[in-house]
Short mmCIF file of C-alpha atoms in Angstrom, two decimals:
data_model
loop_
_atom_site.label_atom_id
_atom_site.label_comp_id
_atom_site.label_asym_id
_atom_site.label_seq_id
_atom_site.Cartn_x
_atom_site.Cartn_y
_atom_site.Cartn_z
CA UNK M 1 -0.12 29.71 -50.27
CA UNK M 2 -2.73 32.44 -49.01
CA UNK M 3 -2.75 32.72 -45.28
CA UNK M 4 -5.52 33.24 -42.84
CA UNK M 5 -4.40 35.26 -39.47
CA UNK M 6 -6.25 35.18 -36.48
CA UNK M 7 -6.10 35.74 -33.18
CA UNK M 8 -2.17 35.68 -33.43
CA UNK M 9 -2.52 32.30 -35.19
CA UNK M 10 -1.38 31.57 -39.15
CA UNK M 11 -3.66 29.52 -40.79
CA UNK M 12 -3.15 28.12 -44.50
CA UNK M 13 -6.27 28.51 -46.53
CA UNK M 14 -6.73 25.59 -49.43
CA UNK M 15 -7.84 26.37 -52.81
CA UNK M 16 -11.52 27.57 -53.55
CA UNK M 17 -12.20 27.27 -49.68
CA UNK M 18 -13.09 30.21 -47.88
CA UNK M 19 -12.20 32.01 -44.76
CA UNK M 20 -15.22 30.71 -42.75
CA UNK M 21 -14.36 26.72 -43.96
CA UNK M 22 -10.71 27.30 -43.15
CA UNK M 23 -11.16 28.50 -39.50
CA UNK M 24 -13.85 25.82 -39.04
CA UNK M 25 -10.70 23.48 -40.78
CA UNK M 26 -8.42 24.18 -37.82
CA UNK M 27 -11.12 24.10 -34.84
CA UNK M 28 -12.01 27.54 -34.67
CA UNK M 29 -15.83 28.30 -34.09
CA UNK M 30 -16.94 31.58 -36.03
CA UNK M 31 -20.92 31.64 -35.87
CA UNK M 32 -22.52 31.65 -39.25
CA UNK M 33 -26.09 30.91 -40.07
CA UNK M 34 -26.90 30.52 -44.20
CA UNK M 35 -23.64 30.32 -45.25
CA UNK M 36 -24.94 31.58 -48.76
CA UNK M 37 -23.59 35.08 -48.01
CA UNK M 38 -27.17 36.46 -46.73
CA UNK M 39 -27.46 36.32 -43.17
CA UNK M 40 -24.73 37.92 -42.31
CA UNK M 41 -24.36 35.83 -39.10
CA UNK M 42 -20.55 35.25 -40.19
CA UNK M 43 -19.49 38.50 -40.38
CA UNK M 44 -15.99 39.23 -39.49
CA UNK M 45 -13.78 42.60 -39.99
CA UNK M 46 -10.30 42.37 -41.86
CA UNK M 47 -7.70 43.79 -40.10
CA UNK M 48 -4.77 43.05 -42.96
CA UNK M 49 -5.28 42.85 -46.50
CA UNK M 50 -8.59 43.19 -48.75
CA UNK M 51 -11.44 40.80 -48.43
CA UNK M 52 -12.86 39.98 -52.13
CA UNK M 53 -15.73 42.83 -53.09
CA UNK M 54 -17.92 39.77 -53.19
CA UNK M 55 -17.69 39.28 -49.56
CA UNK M 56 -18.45 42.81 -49.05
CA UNK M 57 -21.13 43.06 -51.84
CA UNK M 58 -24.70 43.59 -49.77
CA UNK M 59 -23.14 45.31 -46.82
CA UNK M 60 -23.43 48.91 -46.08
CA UNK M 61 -21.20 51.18 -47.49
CA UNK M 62 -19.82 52.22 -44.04
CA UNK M 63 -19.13 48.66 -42.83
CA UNK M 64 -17.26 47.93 -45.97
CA UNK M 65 -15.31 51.19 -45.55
CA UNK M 66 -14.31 49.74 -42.46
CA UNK M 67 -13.34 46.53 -43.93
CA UNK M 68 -16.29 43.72 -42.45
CA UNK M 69 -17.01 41.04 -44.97
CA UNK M 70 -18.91 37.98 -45.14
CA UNK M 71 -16.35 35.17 -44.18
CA UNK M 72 -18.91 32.43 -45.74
CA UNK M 73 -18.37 33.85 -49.25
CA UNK M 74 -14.85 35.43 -48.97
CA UNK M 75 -11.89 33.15 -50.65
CA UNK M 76 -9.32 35.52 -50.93
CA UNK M 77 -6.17 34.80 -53.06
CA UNK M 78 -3.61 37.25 -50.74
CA UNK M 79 -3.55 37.37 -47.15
CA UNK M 80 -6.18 38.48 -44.79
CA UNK M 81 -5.52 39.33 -40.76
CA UNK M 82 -9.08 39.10 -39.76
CA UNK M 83 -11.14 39.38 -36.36
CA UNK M 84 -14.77 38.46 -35.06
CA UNK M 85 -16.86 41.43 -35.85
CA UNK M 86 -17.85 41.95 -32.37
CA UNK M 87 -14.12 41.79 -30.94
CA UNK M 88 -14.54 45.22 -30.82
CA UNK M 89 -12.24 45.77 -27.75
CA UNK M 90 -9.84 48.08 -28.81
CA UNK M 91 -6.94 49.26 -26.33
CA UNK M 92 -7.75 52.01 -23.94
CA UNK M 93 -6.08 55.80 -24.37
CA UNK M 94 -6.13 58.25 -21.86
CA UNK M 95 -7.35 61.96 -22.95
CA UNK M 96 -7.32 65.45 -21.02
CA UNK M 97 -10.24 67.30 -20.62
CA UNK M 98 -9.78 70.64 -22.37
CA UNK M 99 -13.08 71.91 -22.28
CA UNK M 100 -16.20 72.01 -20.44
CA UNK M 101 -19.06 74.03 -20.90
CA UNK M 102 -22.51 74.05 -20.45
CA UNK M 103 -24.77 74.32 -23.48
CA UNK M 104 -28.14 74.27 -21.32
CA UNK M 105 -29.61 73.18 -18.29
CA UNK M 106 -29.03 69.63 -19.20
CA UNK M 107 -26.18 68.87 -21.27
CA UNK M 108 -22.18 69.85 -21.33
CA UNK M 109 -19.83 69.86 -24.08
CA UNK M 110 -16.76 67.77 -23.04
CA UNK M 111 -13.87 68.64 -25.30
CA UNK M 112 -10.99 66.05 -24.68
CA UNK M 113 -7.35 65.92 -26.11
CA UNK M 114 -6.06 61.57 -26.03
CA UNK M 115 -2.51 61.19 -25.75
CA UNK M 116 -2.37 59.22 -29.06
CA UNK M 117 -4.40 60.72 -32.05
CA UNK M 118 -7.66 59.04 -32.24
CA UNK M 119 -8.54 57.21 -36.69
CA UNK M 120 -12.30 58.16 -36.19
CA UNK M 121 -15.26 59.76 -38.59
CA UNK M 122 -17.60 61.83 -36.92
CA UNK M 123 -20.40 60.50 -35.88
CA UNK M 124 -18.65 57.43 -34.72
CA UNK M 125 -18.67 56.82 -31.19
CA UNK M 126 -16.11 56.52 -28.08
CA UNK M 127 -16.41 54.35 -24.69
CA UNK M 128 -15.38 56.18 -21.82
CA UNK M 129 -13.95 54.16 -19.03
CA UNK M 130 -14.95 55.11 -14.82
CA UNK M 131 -14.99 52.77 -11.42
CA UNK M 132 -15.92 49.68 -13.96
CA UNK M 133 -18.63 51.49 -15.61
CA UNK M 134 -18.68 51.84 -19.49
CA UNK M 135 -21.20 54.78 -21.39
CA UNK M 136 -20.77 54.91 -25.06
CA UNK M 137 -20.85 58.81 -26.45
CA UNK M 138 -21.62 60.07 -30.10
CA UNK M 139 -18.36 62.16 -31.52
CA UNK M 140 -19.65 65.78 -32.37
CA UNK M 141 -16.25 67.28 -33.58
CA UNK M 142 -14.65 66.83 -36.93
CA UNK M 143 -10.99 65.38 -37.95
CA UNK M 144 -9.81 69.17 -38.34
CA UNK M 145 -10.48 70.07 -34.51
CA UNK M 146 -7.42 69.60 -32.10
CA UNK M 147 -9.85 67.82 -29.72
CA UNK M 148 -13.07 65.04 -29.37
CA UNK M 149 -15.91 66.38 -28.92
CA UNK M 150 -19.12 65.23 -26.68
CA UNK M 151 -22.36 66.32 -25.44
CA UNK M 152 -23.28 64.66 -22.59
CA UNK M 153 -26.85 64.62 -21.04
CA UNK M 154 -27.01 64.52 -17.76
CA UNK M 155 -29.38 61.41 -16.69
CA UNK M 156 -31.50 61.41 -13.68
CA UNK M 157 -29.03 59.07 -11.26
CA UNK M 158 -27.11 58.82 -14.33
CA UNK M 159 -23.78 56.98 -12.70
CA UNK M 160 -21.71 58.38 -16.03
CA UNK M 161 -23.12 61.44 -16.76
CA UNK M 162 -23.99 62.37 -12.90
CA UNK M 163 -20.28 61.88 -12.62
CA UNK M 164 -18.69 64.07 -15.55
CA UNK M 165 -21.54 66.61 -15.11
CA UNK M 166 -20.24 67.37 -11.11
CA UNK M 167 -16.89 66.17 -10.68
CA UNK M 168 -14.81 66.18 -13.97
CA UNK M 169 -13.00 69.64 -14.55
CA UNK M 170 -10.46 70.45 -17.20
CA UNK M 171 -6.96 68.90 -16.52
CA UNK M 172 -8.66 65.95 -15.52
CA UNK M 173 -7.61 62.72 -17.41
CA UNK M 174 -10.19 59.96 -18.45
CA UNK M 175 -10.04 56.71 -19.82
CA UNK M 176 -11.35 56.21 -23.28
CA UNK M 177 -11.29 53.39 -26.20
CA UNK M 178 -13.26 53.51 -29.60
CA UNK M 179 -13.60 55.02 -32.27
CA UNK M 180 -17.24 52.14 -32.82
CA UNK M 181 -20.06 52.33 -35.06
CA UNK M 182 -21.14 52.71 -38.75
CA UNK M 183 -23.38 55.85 -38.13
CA UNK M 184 -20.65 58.23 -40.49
CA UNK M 185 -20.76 60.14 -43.54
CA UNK M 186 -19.04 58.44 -46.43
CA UNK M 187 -18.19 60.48 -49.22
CA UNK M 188 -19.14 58.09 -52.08
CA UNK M 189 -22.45 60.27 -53.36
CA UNK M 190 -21.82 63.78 -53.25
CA UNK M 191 -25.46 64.63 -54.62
CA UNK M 192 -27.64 62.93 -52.38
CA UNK M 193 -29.88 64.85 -50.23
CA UNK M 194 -28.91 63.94 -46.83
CA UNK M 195 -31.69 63.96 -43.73
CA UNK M 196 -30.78 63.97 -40.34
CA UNK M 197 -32.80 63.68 -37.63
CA UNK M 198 -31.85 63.87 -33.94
CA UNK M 199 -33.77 64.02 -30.31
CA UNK M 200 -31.62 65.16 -26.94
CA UNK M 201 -27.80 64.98 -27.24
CA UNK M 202 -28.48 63.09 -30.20
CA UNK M 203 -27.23 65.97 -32.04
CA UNK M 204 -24.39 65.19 -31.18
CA UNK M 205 -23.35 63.14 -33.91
CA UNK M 206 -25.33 65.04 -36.06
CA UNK M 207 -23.30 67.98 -35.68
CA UNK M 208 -20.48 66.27 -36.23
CA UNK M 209 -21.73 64.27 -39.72
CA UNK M 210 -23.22 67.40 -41.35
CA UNK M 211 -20.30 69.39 -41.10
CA UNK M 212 -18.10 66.46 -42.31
CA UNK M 213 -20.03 66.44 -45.06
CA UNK M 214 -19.82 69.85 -45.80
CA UNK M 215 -15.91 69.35 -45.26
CA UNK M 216 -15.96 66.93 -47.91
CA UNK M 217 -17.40 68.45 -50.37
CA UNK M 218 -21.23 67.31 -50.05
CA UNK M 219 -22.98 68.83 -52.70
CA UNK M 220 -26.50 67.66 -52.16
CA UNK M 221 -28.77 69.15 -49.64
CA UNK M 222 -28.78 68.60 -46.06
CA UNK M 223 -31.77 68.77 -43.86
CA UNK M 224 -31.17 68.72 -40.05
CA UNK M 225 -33.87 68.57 -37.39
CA UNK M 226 -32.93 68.42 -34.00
CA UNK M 227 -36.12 67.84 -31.40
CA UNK M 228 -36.64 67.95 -27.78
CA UNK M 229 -39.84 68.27 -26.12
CA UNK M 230 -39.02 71.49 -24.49
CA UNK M 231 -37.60 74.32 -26.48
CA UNK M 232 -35.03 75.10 -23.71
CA UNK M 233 -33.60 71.87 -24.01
CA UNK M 234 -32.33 72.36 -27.77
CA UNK M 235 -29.08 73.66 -27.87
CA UNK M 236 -26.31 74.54 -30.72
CA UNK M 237 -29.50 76.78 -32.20
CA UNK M 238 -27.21 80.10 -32.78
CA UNK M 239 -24.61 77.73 -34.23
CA UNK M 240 -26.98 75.69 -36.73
CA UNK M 241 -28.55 78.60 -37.78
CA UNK M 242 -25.36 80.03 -38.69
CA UNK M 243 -24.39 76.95 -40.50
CA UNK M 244 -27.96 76.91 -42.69
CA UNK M 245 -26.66 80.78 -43.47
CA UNK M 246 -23.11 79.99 -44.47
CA UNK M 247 -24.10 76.98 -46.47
CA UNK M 248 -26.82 77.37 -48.91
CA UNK M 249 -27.80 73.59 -49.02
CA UNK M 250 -28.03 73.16 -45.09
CA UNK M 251 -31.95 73.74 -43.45
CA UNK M 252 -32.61 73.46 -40.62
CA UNK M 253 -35.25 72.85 -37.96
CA UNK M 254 -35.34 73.40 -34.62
CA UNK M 255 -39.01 71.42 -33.03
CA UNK M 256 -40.12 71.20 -29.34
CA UNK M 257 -43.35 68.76 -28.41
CA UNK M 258 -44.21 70.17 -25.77
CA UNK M 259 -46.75 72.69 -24.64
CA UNK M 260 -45.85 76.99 -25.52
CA UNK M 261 -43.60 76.64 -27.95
CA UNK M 262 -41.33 80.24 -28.87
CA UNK M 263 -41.10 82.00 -31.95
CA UNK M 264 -38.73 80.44 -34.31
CA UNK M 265 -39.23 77.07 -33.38
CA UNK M 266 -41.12 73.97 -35.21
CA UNK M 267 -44.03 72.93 -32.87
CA UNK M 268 -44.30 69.18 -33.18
CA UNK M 269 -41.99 66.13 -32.99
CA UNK M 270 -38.60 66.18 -35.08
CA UNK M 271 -39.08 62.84 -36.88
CA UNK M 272 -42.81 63.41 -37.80
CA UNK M 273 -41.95 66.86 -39.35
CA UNK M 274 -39.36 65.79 -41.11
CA UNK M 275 -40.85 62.98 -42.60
CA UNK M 276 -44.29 64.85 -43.23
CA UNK M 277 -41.89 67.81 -45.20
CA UNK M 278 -39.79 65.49 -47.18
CA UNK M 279 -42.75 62.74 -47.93
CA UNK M 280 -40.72 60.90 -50.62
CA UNK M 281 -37.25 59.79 -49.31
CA UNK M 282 -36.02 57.37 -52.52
CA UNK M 283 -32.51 57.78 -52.94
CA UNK M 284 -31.67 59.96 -49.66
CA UNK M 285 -29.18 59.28 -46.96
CA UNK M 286 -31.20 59.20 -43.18
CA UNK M 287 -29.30 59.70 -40.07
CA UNK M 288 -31.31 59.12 -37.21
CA UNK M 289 -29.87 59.77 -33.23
CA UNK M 290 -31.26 59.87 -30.32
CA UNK M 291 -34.31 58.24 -27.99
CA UNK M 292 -34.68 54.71 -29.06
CA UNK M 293 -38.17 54.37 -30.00
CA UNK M 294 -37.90 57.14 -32.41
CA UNK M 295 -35.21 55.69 -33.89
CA UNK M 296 -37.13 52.45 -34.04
CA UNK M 297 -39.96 54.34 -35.42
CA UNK M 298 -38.49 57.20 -37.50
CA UNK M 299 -36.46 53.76 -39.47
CA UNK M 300 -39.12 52.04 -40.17
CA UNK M 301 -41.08 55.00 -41.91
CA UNK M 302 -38.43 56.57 -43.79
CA UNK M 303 -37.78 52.86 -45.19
CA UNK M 304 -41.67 52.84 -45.82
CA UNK M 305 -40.95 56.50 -47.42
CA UNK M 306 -39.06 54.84 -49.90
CA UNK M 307 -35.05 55.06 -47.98
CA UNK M 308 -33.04 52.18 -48.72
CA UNK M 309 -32.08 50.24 -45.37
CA UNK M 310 -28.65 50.43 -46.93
CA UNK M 311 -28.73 54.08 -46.72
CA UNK M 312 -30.37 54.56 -43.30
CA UNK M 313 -28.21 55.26 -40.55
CA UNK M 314 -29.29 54.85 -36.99
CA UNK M 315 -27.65 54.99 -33.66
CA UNK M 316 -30.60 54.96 -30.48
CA UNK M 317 -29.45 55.78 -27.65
CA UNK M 318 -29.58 53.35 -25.24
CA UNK M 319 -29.86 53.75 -21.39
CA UNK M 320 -27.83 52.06 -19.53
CA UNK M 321 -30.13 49.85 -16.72
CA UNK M 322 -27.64 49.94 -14.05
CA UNK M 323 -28.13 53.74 -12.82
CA UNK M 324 -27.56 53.85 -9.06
CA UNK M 325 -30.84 53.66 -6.99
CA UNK B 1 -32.15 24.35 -68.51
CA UNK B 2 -32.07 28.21 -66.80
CA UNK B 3 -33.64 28.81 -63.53
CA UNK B 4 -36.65 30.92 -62.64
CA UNK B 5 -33.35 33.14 -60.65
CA UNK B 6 -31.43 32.85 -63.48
CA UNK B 7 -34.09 33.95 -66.14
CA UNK B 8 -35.19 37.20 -63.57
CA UNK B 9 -31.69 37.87 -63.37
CA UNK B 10 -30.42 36.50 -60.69
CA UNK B 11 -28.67 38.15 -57.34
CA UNK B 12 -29.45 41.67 -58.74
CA UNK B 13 -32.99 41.07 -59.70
CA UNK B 14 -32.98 39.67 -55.81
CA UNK B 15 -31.60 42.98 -54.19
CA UNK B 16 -34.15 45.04 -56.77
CA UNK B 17 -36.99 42.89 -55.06
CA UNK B 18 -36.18 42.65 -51.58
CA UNK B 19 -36.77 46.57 -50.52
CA UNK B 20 -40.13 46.50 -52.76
CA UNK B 21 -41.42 43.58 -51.00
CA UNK B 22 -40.25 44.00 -47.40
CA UNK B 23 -42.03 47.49 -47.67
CA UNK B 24 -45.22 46.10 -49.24
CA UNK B 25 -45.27 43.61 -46.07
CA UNK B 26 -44.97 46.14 -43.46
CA UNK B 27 -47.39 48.35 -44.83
CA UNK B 28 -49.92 45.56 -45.42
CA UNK B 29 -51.85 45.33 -41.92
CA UNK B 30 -52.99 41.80 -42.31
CA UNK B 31 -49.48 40.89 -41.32
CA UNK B 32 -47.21 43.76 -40.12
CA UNK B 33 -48.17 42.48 -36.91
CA UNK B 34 -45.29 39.75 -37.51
CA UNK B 35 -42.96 42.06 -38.26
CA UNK B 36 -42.94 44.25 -35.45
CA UNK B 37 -40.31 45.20 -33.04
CA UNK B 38 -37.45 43.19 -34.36
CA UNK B 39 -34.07 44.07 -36.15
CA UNK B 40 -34.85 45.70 -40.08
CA UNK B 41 -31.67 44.84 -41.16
CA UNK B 42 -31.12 41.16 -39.80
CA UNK B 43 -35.36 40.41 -41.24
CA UNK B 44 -34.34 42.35 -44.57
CA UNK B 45 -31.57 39.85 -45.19
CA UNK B 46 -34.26 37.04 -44.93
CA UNK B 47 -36.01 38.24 -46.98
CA UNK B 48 -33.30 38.16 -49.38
CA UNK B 49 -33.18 34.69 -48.58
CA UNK B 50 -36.87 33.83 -48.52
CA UNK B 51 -36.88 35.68 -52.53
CA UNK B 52 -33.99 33.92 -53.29
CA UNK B 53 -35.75 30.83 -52.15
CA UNK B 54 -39.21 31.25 -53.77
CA UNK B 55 -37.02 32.05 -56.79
CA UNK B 56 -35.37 28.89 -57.27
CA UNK B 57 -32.22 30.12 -56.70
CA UNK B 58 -29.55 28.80 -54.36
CA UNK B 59 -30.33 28.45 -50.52
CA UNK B 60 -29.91 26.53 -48.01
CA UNK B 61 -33.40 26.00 -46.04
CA UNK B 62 -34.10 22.84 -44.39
CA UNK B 63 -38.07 21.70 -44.42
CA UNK B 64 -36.83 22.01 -40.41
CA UNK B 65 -35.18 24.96 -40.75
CA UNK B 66 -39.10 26.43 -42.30
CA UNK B 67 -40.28 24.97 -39.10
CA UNK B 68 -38.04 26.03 -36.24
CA UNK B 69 -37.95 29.79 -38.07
CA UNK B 70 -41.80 29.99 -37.09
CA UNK B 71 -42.97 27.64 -34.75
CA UNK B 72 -43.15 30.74 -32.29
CA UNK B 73 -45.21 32.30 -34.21
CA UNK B 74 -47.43 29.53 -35.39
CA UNK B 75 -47.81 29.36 -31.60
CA UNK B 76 -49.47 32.59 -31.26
CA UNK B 77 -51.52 31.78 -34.46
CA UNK B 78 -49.85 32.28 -37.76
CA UNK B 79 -52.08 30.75 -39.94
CA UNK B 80 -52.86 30.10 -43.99
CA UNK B 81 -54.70 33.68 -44.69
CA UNK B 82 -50.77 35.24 -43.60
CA UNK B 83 -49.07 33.14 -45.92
CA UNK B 84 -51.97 33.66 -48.61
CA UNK B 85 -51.48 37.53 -48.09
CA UNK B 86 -47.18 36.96 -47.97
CA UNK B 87 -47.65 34.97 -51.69
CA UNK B 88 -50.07 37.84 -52.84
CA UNK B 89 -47.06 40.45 -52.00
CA UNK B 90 -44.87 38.75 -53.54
CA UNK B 91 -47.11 38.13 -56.71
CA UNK B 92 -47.57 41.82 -56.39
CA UNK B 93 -43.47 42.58 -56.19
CA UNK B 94 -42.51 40.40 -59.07
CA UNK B 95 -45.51 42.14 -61.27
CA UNK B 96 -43.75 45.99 -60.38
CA UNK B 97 -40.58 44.53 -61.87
CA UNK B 98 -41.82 43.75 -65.21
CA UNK B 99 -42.02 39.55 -64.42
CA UNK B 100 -44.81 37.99 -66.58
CA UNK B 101 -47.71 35.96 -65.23
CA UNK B 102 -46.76 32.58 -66.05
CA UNK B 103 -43.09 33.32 -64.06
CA UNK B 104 -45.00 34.55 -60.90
CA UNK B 105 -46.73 31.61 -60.90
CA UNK B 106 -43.78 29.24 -61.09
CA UNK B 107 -42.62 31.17 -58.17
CA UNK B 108 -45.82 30.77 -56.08
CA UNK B 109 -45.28 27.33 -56.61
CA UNK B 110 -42.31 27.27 -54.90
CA UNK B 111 -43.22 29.07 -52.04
CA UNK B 112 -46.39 26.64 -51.84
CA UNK B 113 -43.99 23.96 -51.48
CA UNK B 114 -42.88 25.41 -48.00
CA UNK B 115 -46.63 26.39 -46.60
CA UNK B 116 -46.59 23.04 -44.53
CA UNK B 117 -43.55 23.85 -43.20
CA UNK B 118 -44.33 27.01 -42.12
CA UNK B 119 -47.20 26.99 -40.69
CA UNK B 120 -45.94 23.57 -38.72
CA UNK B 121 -48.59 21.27 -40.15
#
């Protein structure tokens, strides 16, 4: 007898019926919408076991990674431990700041130490936790660093960043809980040509992803383009540069929008110059962080471009709407 | 006797499709108007279903479910030249990947049978 578990709950699964009919069996409502496997509405994430590969057939390589599968389509024949995908509330840790430094005007680098080591791939992202306010941040460091790293922008009456940028000093502790997202580098083709595009702090992840790759033996190239509309606001240039010189297969672009733009730097936005230098994108990876409309944007034309929407990753940035007044 | 799915090879020749046709829709400007501003991954997987659909294949769309899916837009004037030019990209689709005439047309008929539907007449 296969068992379903749930929310702390053991439920027996009948033959040929899958997990989606045998939570709806015992009264438990998981939304679905085609139940054909397509819509995705019933996605759920296992938490125990292996969902079938059929369940996890037209999701993206990072979600299955993480173990989400389609609970419509997934009769498995050993037992699953499985959660909505959304129940994404994992338990909060508490992490010292080691570090904090400024890397321009604008942003800091916030190196923290948790007191439990945190499962995560770069690129993913943590919550952190202050006076019932909740900002999400990109992870910029890599599994081999002692610490998490994040670059933190400091919003104009940002309540978060306003907060971490004046009053947080090393020693401090702060609440955090994650790792969250898909937006990672998985290791399963070593020669694709990998794009990354970032605006702001949007590096961030960025940082983090391309030199995962490189960790784990990427092979194909990796273009980076990092954009901001003044050049003063890019950041991490001396250390990217470095990176394009120690690795023969990383570029990389440095682009500012705005007016007088310096020596050495791309004049234009980030996302049109990299998609106007690397016109045909079939088969490449896209990583795309930062403002929200160029993610929107910068999605939509690299999938025109010829990108797979399997293979393009995107994290915007969203604002919070609740900045004090 | 086979399906029109079965004969183009089913799920696979669905996944092969649905990137070649969601891009010829967004880049056609008769109708990318539609298509703006919403969620890539969440239309993408309708279209899978809509393919799968005008296929023959197995799915699970209601006459009402045709009707509730657009009646906002059929509201702001969705009308029979956008579904002409959504057939026509999917004629054009199924004619990149090899499928003969006569099977294009047995899939236009499908999707013919939903035009009512859709457009909430």
């Amino acid at each position: 007898m296969t068992t379903i578990k749930y929310s702390d709950q053991d439920y027996s699964l009948n033959d040929n019926e899958s997990v989606l009919e045998c939570l709806e069996r015992h009264g438990v409502a998981i939304p679905f919408g085609c139940r054909k496997g397509v819509c995705q509405s019933c996605m759920m994430k296992s938490v125990e076991g292996t969902p079938t590969a059929v369940s996890q057939g037209g999701l993206k390589p990072t979600l299955q990674d993480q173990g989400y599968f389609l609970s419509c389509i997934c009769k498995p024949e050993t037992d699953l431990g499985v959660t909505l995908a959304d129940a994404s509330a994992l338990p909060k840790v508490t992490a010292k700041v080691v570090e904090k430094t400024a890397l321009n005007e604008h942003i800091i680098r916030l190196r923290i130490a948790p007191d439990s080591q945190l499962d995560y791939k770069p690129g993913q992202f943590i919550n952190l936790h202050h006076n019932n306010i909740t900002r999400s941040y990109s992870l910029a460091s890599i599994q081999s660093e002692e610490f998490l790293e994040l670059h933190i922008e400091r919003l104009p009456n940002g309540l978060m960043s306003g907060w971490i940028h004046d009053d947080v000093c090393v020693g401090d502790n702060i609440t955090i809980d994650g790792p969250h997202g898909d937006c990672y580098y998985l290791n399963n083709k070593p020669e694709q040509n990998l794009l990354l595009v970032g605006t702001g702090s949007g590096l961030a992840p960025l940082w983090g992803i391309a030199r995962d790759a490189i960790a784990q033996g990427h092979r194909g190239e990796i273009h980076i383009f990092h954009g901001s509309r003044n050049a003063d606001k890019l950041y991490l240039v001396d250390e990217l540069k470095a990176l394009s010189q120690q690795h023969e297969q990383v570029h990389y672009t440095p682009c500012a929008s705005g007016e007088s733009v310096p020596e050495g730097i791309t004049a234009g936005r980030a996302n049109a110059i990299a998609l106007a230098t690397h016109p045909s994108l079939s088969h490449w990876r896209i990583y795309l962080c930062g403002h929200p409309a160029m993610v929107n944007e910068t999605k939509r034309k690299a999938f025109l471009s010829g990108a797979s929407l399997q293979e393009i990753y995107a994290d915007a940035f969203e604002i919070a709407a609740d900045t004090k007044t | 006797m086979s399906t029109l799915y079965e004969k183009l090879g089913g799920e696979a020749a669905v996944d092969a499709a649905v990137d070649i046709f969601y891009r010829k829709v967004l880049a056609d400007d008769r109708i990318n108007q539609w298509f703006e501003g919403i969620d890539m991954e969440r239309q993408a997987a309708k279209q899978k279903a809509f393919l799968t659909m005008a296929l023959g294949g197995p799915n699970n769309y209601s006459g009402k479910d045709m009707r509730d899916a657009h009646a906002h837009m059929v509201a702001k004037g969705l009308g029979d030249a956008d579904f002409d030019a959504v057939v026509e990209n999917l004629g054009a689709t199924l004619k990149e990947l090899g499928v003969s005439d006569e099977l294009i047309g047995e899939a236009a008929a499908i999707v013919e049978t939903t035009r009512n539907d859709v457009l909430g007449k």
